[in-house]
Coordinates of C-alpha atoms in Angstrom, one line a residue:
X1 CA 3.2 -1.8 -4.7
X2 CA 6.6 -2.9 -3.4
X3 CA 8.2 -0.3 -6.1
X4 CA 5.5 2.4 -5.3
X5 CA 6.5 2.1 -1.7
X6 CA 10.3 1.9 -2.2
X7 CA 10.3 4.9 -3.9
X8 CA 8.3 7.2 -1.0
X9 CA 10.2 5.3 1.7
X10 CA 13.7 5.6 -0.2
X11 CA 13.7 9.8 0.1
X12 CA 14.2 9.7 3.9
X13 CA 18.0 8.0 4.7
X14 CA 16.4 6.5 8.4
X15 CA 13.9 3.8 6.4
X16 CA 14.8 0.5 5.5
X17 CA 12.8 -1.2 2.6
X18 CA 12.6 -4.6 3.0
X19 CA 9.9 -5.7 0.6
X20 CA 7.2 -8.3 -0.5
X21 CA 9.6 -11.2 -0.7
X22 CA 11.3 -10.6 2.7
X23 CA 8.1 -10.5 4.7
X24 CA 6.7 -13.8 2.9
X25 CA 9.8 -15.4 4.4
X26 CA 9.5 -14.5 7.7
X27 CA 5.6 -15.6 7.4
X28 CA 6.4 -18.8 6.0
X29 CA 8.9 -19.4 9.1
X30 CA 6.1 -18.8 11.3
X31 CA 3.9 -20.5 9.4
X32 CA 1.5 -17.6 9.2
X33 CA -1.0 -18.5 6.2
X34 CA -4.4 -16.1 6.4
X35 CA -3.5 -13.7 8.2
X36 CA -1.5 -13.0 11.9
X37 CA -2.7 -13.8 15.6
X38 CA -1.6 -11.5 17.6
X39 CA 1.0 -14.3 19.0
X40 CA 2.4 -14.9 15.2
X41 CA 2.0 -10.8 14.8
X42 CA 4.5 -10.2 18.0
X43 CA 6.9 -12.7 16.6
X44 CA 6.8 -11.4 13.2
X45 CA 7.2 -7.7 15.2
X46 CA 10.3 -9.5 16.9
X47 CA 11.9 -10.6 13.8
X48 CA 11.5 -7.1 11.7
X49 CA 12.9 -5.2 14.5
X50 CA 16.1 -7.6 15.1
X51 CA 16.8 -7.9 11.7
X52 CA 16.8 -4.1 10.9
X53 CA 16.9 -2.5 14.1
X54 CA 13.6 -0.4 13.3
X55 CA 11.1 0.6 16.1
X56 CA 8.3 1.0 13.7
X57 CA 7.4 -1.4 10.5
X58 CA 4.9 -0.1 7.8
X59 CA 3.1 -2.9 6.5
X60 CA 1.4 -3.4 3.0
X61 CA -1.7 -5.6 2.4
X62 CA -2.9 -5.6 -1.1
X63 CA -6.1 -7.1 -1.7
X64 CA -6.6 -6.4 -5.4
X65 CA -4.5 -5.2 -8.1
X66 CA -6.4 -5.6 -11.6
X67 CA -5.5 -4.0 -14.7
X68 CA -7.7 -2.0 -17.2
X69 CA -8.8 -4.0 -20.7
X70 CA -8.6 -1.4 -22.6
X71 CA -6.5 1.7 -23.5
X72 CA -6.2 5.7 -21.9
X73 CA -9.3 6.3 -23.9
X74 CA -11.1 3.3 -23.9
X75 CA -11.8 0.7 -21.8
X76 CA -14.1 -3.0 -21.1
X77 CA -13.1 -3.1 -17.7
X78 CA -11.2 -0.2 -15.6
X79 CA -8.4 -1.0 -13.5
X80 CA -9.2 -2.1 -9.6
X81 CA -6.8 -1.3 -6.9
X82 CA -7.3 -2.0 -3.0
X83 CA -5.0 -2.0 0.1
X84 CA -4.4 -1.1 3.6
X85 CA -1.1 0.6 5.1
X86 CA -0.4 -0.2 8.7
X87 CA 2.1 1.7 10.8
X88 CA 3.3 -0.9 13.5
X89 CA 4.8 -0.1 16.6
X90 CA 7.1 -3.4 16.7
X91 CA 8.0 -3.2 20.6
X92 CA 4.0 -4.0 21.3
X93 CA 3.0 -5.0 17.7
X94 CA 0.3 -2.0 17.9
X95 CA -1.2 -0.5 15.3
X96 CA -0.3 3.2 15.3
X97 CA -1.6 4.5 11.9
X98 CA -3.8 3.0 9.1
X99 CA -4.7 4.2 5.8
X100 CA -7.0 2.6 3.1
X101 CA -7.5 2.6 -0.7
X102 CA -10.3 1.0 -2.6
X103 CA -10.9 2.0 -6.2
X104 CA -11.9 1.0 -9.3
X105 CA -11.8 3.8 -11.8
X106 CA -15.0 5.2 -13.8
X107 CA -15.7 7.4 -16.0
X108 CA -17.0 10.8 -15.7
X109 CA -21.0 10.4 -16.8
X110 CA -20.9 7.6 -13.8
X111 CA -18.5 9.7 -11.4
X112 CA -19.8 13.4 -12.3
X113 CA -19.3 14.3 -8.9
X114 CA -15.8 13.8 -8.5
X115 CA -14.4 15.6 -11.0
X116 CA -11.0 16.0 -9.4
X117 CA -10.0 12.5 -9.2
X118 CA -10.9 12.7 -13.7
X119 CA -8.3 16.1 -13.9
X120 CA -6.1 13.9 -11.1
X121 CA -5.8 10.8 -14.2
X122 CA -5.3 13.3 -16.6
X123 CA -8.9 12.3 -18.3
X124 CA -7.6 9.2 -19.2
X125 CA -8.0 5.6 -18.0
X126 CA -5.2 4.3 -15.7
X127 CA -3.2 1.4 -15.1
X128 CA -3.5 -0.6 -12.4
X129 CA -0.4 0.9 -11.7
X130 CA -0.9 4.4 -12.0
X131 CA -4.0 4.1 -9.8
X132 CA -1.9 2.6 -7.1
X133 CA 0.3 5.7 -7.4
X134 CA -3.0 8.0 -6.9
X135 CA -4.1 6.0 -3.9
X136 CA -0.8 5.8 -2.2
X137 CA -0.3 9.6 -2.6
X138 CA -4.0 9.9 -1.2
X139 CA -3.5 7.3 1.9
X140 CA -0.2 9.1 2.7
X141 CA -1.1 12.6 3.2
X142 CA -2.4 11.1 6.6
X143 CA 1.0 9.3 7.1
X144 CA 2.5 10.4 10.5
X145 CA 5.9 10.2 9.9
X146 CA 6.8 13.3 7.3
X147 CA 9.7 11.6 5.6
X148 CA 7.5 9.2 3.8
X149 CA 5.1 11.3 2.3

């Protein structure tokens, strides 16, 4: 996801990427382990905005990333992808957009009604990867800020 992000975030010169590994620090410090308060969330708010200078911080949380078994044409079990976006105002810690994605691919005789997301994955089976991609494309067509889309 971090490289999925990067590269939508990356095309507009006033966003800062800072990534997974980054933000796991800064939890760690505050010892932040399932999830923030809202006193853990301001501090965490604090931290991202003094360290970068940013007003707003757009958070990932990925709650399943699975891979197909299989190949494009065949699979035993499709890939499964599911995360939340979060648009944070870091000032107040508030929550000014949010976007979801939870999928796990099927095939057409199961999904006949969506047709577009089947021509969308080219009538193949995806990566776990490559469904990411679809979702975050998806999710950020609602994004507020136009650069990132």
């Amino acid at each position: 996801m971090d490289l999925l992000l990067r590269e939508r975030l990356d095309r507009d010169p006033g966003m800062i990427f800072v990534g997974t590994e980054w933000s796991k620090r800064v939890w760690r410090e505050y010892d932040i382990e399932s999830g923030p308060d809202k006193e853990s969330l301001a501090k965490f708010s604090k931290e991202i905005a003094e360290s970068t200078g940013a007003e707003v911080a757009l958070l990932c949380h990925l709650f399943a990333f699975e891979d197909k078994k299989g190949t494009a044409y065949g699979v035993e079990f499709p890939a499964y992808v599911a995360f939340d976006l979060a648009l944070l105002r870091l000032a107040d810690s508030s929550v000014l957009w949010r976007g979801s994605f939870v999928r796990r691919q099927k095939d057409l005789s199961r999904n006949i009604f969506d047709v577009g997301e089947f021509v969308k994955a080219g009538g193949r089976w995806l990566t776990a990867s490559q469904l990411a991609a679809l979702g975050l494309d998806e999710v950020m067509e609602t994004f507020p800020l136009k650069q990132g889309r």
